[in-house]
Every structure is written in C-alpha cells, then in structure tokens.
Amino acid sequence: LRAHVPVGRWRADRRRAVAPAPQPTACGEGVADGRCRAMRSSQAVLRLCGGLASSMIVVEGVICLFADHLRMVAHGEFLAAAHYLAESALLIVAGSAGVFAEIRPHPVVSENAPYLNKLSGRAALYFVMGLYIVSRKAEDAGGDFASWMDRLFGFYILGVAATGALFAFRFATSGRCRPTPDVWWHDGMT
C-alpha cells in the first residue's frame, strides 16, 4: 500500500490518523456551539476574594507557627507547642489548598479534595476556617493585636463564605451551568 501512495501524502494521511481527537472547548462539556466569553465580573471578583481569604488562612497559620508554637517551645511547654504546630499545619495546608483551588486546580488538590472544585465546597471550607479563626484567640478577651487580627481575618473569610454560598445556591436553583475552577462562561449564561 505504501508503494502506491507518494511519500508526502502518506505521511499526511498517517498524521491525520494518529492526530489526537479535538479537546473540549474551554467552555466545558455540553456547550453546543462552542462559543465562549470572558468570566463575569462578579465571579472574577469572588475568585479574587476567595484567593485573598485563602491567603489570609495561610498567613494565620504562619503567625500561629511563629507567635504561638515557638513561644510555647521557648517556655518549655511541649504539649502546647505540639498543639500549636498541628494548628498551624492545618491552617497552612487548608489555605494553600484554597489558593490552588481558586487560581488553577492542582492535580493533588483535585485528587485529595474534589469538593474544592465546586463553589459550594470552597464556601464550606471558608465557613469552617472562618469560624475557627474568629474564635482562635477566645481566651484573649482583653484585646491584644493578634486576637483582633484573628477576628478581622475570620469575619472577612466568613463574608467570602456567605457570598460563595449565595452564588452556589443561585447557580444551583437557576438551572444554569454551574461554575467550576477552569470553565469559562458561555453565551447561555445570560
């Protein structure tokens, strides 16, 4: 068969046979016409606010590591130091997963925490972390700077959680395409 077909044409035919199938559009699967448009400004702002909330969770974890854990190690209270080390690890890991879920889903995050691929899952993460951070320094009712920062960060994270939950509920009840981390909005969303 190869002897009857010119070499240049055979290679072109072979490339067509081996070429990968066309990938789905950036709009996601189920888009009939394949037309895409930019993400709505409200979703973009919500993603930016979610990225900031996740960054605040990481900052809280780093503050906990240096302010609380190292203070307990210096005082020789090793059980309390282990508690603060675990707390800072939880905050840093949860905040990093949130940052990766908001910006661009990392395969490790998508595999181990698939709920972060949905807006409702990220809202639930922000709700739990916000409640935890708001009450993290509850024993410091006197009002030192760290407890005020915890409350400020926590209330901001709770606000992002409420907004994300509202958007998730709105998308779920409207019958529109649900937002996912790397899906652009198509013309059917108006």
CSV table of C-alpha atoms in Angstrom, one decimal:
chain,number,residue,atom,x,y,z
A,1,LEU,CA,0.0,0.0,0.0
A,2,ARG,CA,2.8,2.4,0.8
A,3,ALA,CA,4.4,1.9,-2.6
A,4,HIS,CA,1.3,3.2,-4.4
A,5,VAL,CA,1.0,6.4,-2.3
A,6,PRO,CA,3.6,9.2,-2.6
A,7,VAL,CA,5.7,9.6,0.5
A,8,GLY,CA,4.5,13.2,1.3
A,9,ARG,CA,0.8,12.2,1.0
A,10,TRP,CA,1.3,9.0,3.1
A,11,ARG,CA,2.8,11.0,5.9
A,12,ALA,CA,0.0,13.5,5.9
A,13,ASP,CA,-2.6,10.7,6.0
A,14,ARG,CA,-0.7,9.0,8.8
A,15,ARG,CA,-0.6,12.2,10.8
A,16,ARG,CA,-4.3,12.6,10.4
A,17,ALA,CA,-4.9,9.0,11.6
A,18,VAL,CA,-2.6,9.5,14.6
A,19,ALA,CA,-3.6,13.1,15.5
A,20,PRO,CA,-5.3,13.4,18.8
A,21,ALA,CA,-9.1,14.0,18.9
A,22,PRO,CA,-10.1,17.6,19.4
A,23,GLN,CA,-10.3,18.6,23.1
A,24,PRO,CA,-13.4,20.0,24.6
A,25,THR,CA,-13.6,23.8,24.4
A,26,ALA,CA,-12.8,26.0,27.4
A,27,CYS,CA,-16.5,26.4,28.0
A,28,GLY,CA,-16.7,22.9,29.3
A,29,GLU,CA,-18.5,19.9,28.1
A,30,GLY,CA,-22.1,20.2,26.9
A,31,VAL,CA,-21.7,23.5,25.1
A,32,ALA,CA,-23.4,23.1,21.8
A,33,ASP,CA,-22.0,26.0,19.8
A,34,GLY,CA,-18.5,26.2,21.4
A,35,ARG,CA,-18.7,30.0,21.8
A,36,CYS,CA,-17.1,31.3,24.9
A,37,ARG,CA,-16.8,34.6,26.5
A,38,ALA,CA,-14.9,36.0,29.5
A,39,MET,CA,-15.9,35.2,33.0
A,40,ARG,CA,-18.5,37.6,34.5
A,41,SER,CA,-17.0,40.3,36.7
A,42,SER,CA,-18.9,39.0,39.8
A,43,GLN,CA,-17.4,35.6,39.5
A,44,ALA,CA,-13.9,37.1,38.9
A,45,VAL,CA,-14.3,39.3,42.0
A,46,LEU,CA,-15.5,36.3,44.0
A,47,ARG,CA,-12.4,34.3,42.9
A,48,LEU,CA,-10.1,37.2,43.9
A,49,CYS,CA,-11.8,37.5,47.2
A,50,GLY,CA,-11.5,33.7,47.7
A,51,GLY,CA,-7.9,33.8,46.9
A,52,LEU,CA,-7.4,36.6,49.4
A,53,ALA,CA,-9.3,34.6,52.0
A,54,SER,CA,-7.2,31.6,51.4
A,55,SER,CA,-4.1,33.7,51.6
A,56,MET,CA,-5.3,35.0,55.0
A,57,ILE,CA,-5.7,31.5,56.2
A,58,VAL,CA,-2.1,30.7,55.3
A,59,VAL,CA,-1.0,34.0,57.0
A,60,GLU,CA,-2.8,32.9,60.1
A,61,GLY,CA,-1.0,29.5,60.0
A,62,VAL,CA,2.4,31.2,59.7
A,63,ILE,CA,1.5,33.6,62.5
A,64,CYS,CA,0.5,30.7,64.7
A,65,LEU,CA,3.7,28.9,63.9
A,66,PHE,CA,6.0,31.8,64.8
A,67,ALA,CA,4.0,33.5,67.6
A,68,ASP,CA,2.3,30.6,69.4
A,69,HIS,CA,4.4,27.5,68.6
A,70,LEU,CA,7.8,29.0,69.1
A,71,ARG,CA,6.6,30.8,72.3
A,72,MET,CA,5.5,27.5,73.8
A,73,VAL,CA,8.8,25.8,72.8
A,74,ALA,CA,10.7,28.7,74.5
A,75,HIS,CA,8.6,28.3,77.7
A,76,GLY,CA,9.2,24.5,77.7
A,77,GLU,CA,5.5,23.6,77.3
A,78,PHE,CA,6.0,20.9,74.6
A,79,LEU,CA,2.4,19.6,74.6
A,80,ALA,CA,1.0,23.1,73.9
A,81,ALA,CA,3.8,23.5,71.3
A,82,ALA,CA,2.6,20.3,69.6
A,83,HIS,CA,-1.0,21.6,69.6
A,84,TYR,CA,0.1,24.9,68.0
A,85,LEU,CA,2.3,23.1,65.5
A,86,ALA,CA,-0.7,20.9,64.4
A,87,GLU,CA,-2.9,24.0,64.3
A,88,SER,CA,-0.5,25.9,62.1
A,89,ALA,CA,-0.1,22.9,59.8
A,90,LEU,CA,-3.8,22.6,59.4
A,91,LEU,CA,-4.2,26.3,58.6
A,92,ILE,CA,-1.3,26.4,56.1
A,93,VAL,CA,-2.5,23.2,54.3
A,94,ALA,CA,-6.1,24.3,54.1
A,95,GLY,CA,-5.2,27.8,53.0
A,96,SER,CA,-2.8,26.5,50.3
A,97,ALA,CA,-5.4,24.1,49.0
A,98,GLY,CA,-7.9,27.0,48.8
A,99,VAL,CA,-5.4,29.2,46.9
A,100,PHE,CA,-4.7,26.4,44.4
A,101,ALA,CA,-8.4,25.7,44.0
A,102,GLU,CA,-9.2,29.4,43.4
A,103,ILE,CA,-6.3,30.1,41.0
A,104,ARG,CA,-5.9,26.9,39.0
A,105,PRO,CA,-6.7,23.5,40.3
A,106,HIS,CA,-3.6,21.5,41.1
A,107,PRO,CA,-3.9,17.7,40.4
A,108,VAL,CA,-3.0,16.9,44.0
A,109,VAL,CA,-5.8,19.2,45.4
A,110,SER,CA,-8.3,17.9,42.8
A,111,GLU,CA,-7.5,14.3,43.7
A,112,ASN,CA,-7.5,14.7,47.5
A,113,ALA,CA,-10.1,17.4,48.0
A,114,PRO,CA,-12.5,17.2,45.0
A,115,TYR,CA,-15.1,19.3,46.8
A,116,LEU,CA,-12.8,22.3,46.3
A,117,ASN,CA,-13.6,22.2,42.6
A,118,LYS,CA,-17.1,23.4,43.3
A,119,LEU,CA,-18.1,26.8,44.6
A,120,SER,CA,-20.2,25.3,47.3
A,121,GLY,CA,-17.2,23.2,48.5
A,122,ARG,CA,-15.0,26.2,48.7
A,123,ALA,CA,-17.7,28.1,50.5
A,124,ALA,CA,-17.9,25.3,53.1
A,125,LEU,CA,-14.1,25.4,53.6
A,126,TYR,CA,-14.2,29.1,54.1
A,127,PHE,CA,-17.1,28.8,56.5
A,128,VAL,CA,-15.4,26.3,58.7
A,129,MET,CA,-12.0,28.0,58.6
A,130,GLY,CA,-13.6,31.4,59.2
A,131,LEU,CA,-15.4,30.1,62.3
A,132,TYR,CA,-12.2,28.5,63.6
A,133,ILE,CA,-10.1,31.7,63.0
A,134,VAL,CA,-12.7,34.0,64.6
A,135,SER,CA,-12.6,32.1,67.8
A,136,ARG,CA,-8.9,31.1,67.8
A,137,LYS,CA,-7.9,33.5,70.5
A,138,ALA,CA,-11.1,33.5,72.5
A,139,GLU,CA,-9.2,33.4,75.8
A,140,ASP,CA,-7.5,36.7,74.9
A,141,ALA,CA,-10.7,38.8,75.5
A,142,GLY,CA,-8.5,41.7,76.7
A,143,GLY,CA,-8.0,42.6,73.0
A,144,ASP,CA,-4.3,42.2,72.1
A,145,PHE,CA,-3.4,42.8,68.5
A,146,ALA,CA,-3.3,39.1,67.5
A,147,SER,CA,-6.8,38.5,68.7
A,148,TRP,CA,-8.1,41.5,66.8
A,149,MET,CA,-6.4,40.3,63.6
A,150,ASP,CA,-7.9,36.9,64.1
A,151,ARG,CA,-11.3,38.3,64.3
A,152,LEU,CA,-10.8,40.7,61.4
A,153,PHE,CA,-9.5,37.8,59.2
A,154,GLY,CA,-12.2,35.5,60.4
A,155,PHE,CA,-15.0,37.8,59.7
A,156,TYR,CA,-13.7,38.5,56.2
A,157,ILE,CA,-13.4,34.8,55.5
A,158,LEU,CA,-16.9,34.3,56.8
A,159,GLY,CA,-18.1,37.0,54.4
A,160,VAL,CA,-16.5,35.3,51.5
A,161,ALA,CA,-18.1,32.0,52.6
A,162,ALA,CA,-21.5,33.6,52.7
A,163,THR,CA,-21.1,35.2,49.3
A,164,GLY,CA,-19.8,32.0,47.8
A,165,ALA,CA,-22.7,30.0,49.3
A,166,LEU,CA,-25.2,32.6,47.9
A,167,PHE,CA,-23.7,32.3,44.4
A,168,ALA,CA,-23.6,28.5,44.6
A,169,PHE,CA,-27.3,28.4,45.7
A,170,ARG,CA,-28.2,30.9,42.9
A,171,PHE,CA,-26.4,28.7,40.2
A,172,ALA,CA,-28.0,25.5,41.6
A,173,THR,CA,-31.5,26.9,41.5
A,174,SER,CA,-31.3,28.8,38.3
A,175,GLY,CA,-30.6,25.7,36.1
A,176,ARG,CA,-27.6,27.4,34.6
A,177,CYS,CA,-24.2,25.8,34.1
A,178,ARG,CA,-22.5,25.5,37.4
A,179,PRO,CA,-19.2,27.3,37.8
A,180,THR,CA,-16.1,25.1,38.1
A,181,PRO,CA,-12.5,26.2,38.5
A,182,ASP,CA,-11.3,26.3,34.9
A,183,VAL,CA,-14.6,26.7,33.0
A,184,TRP,CA,-15.2,29.9,31.1
A,185,TRP,CA,-18.8,31.2,30.8
A,186,HIS,CA,-20.6,30.7,27.6
A,187,ASP,CA,-23.4,32.8,26.0
A,188,GLY,CA,-26.1,30.6,27.5
A,189,MET,CA,-25.3,32.1,31.0
A,190,THR,CA,-27.1,35.4,30.4
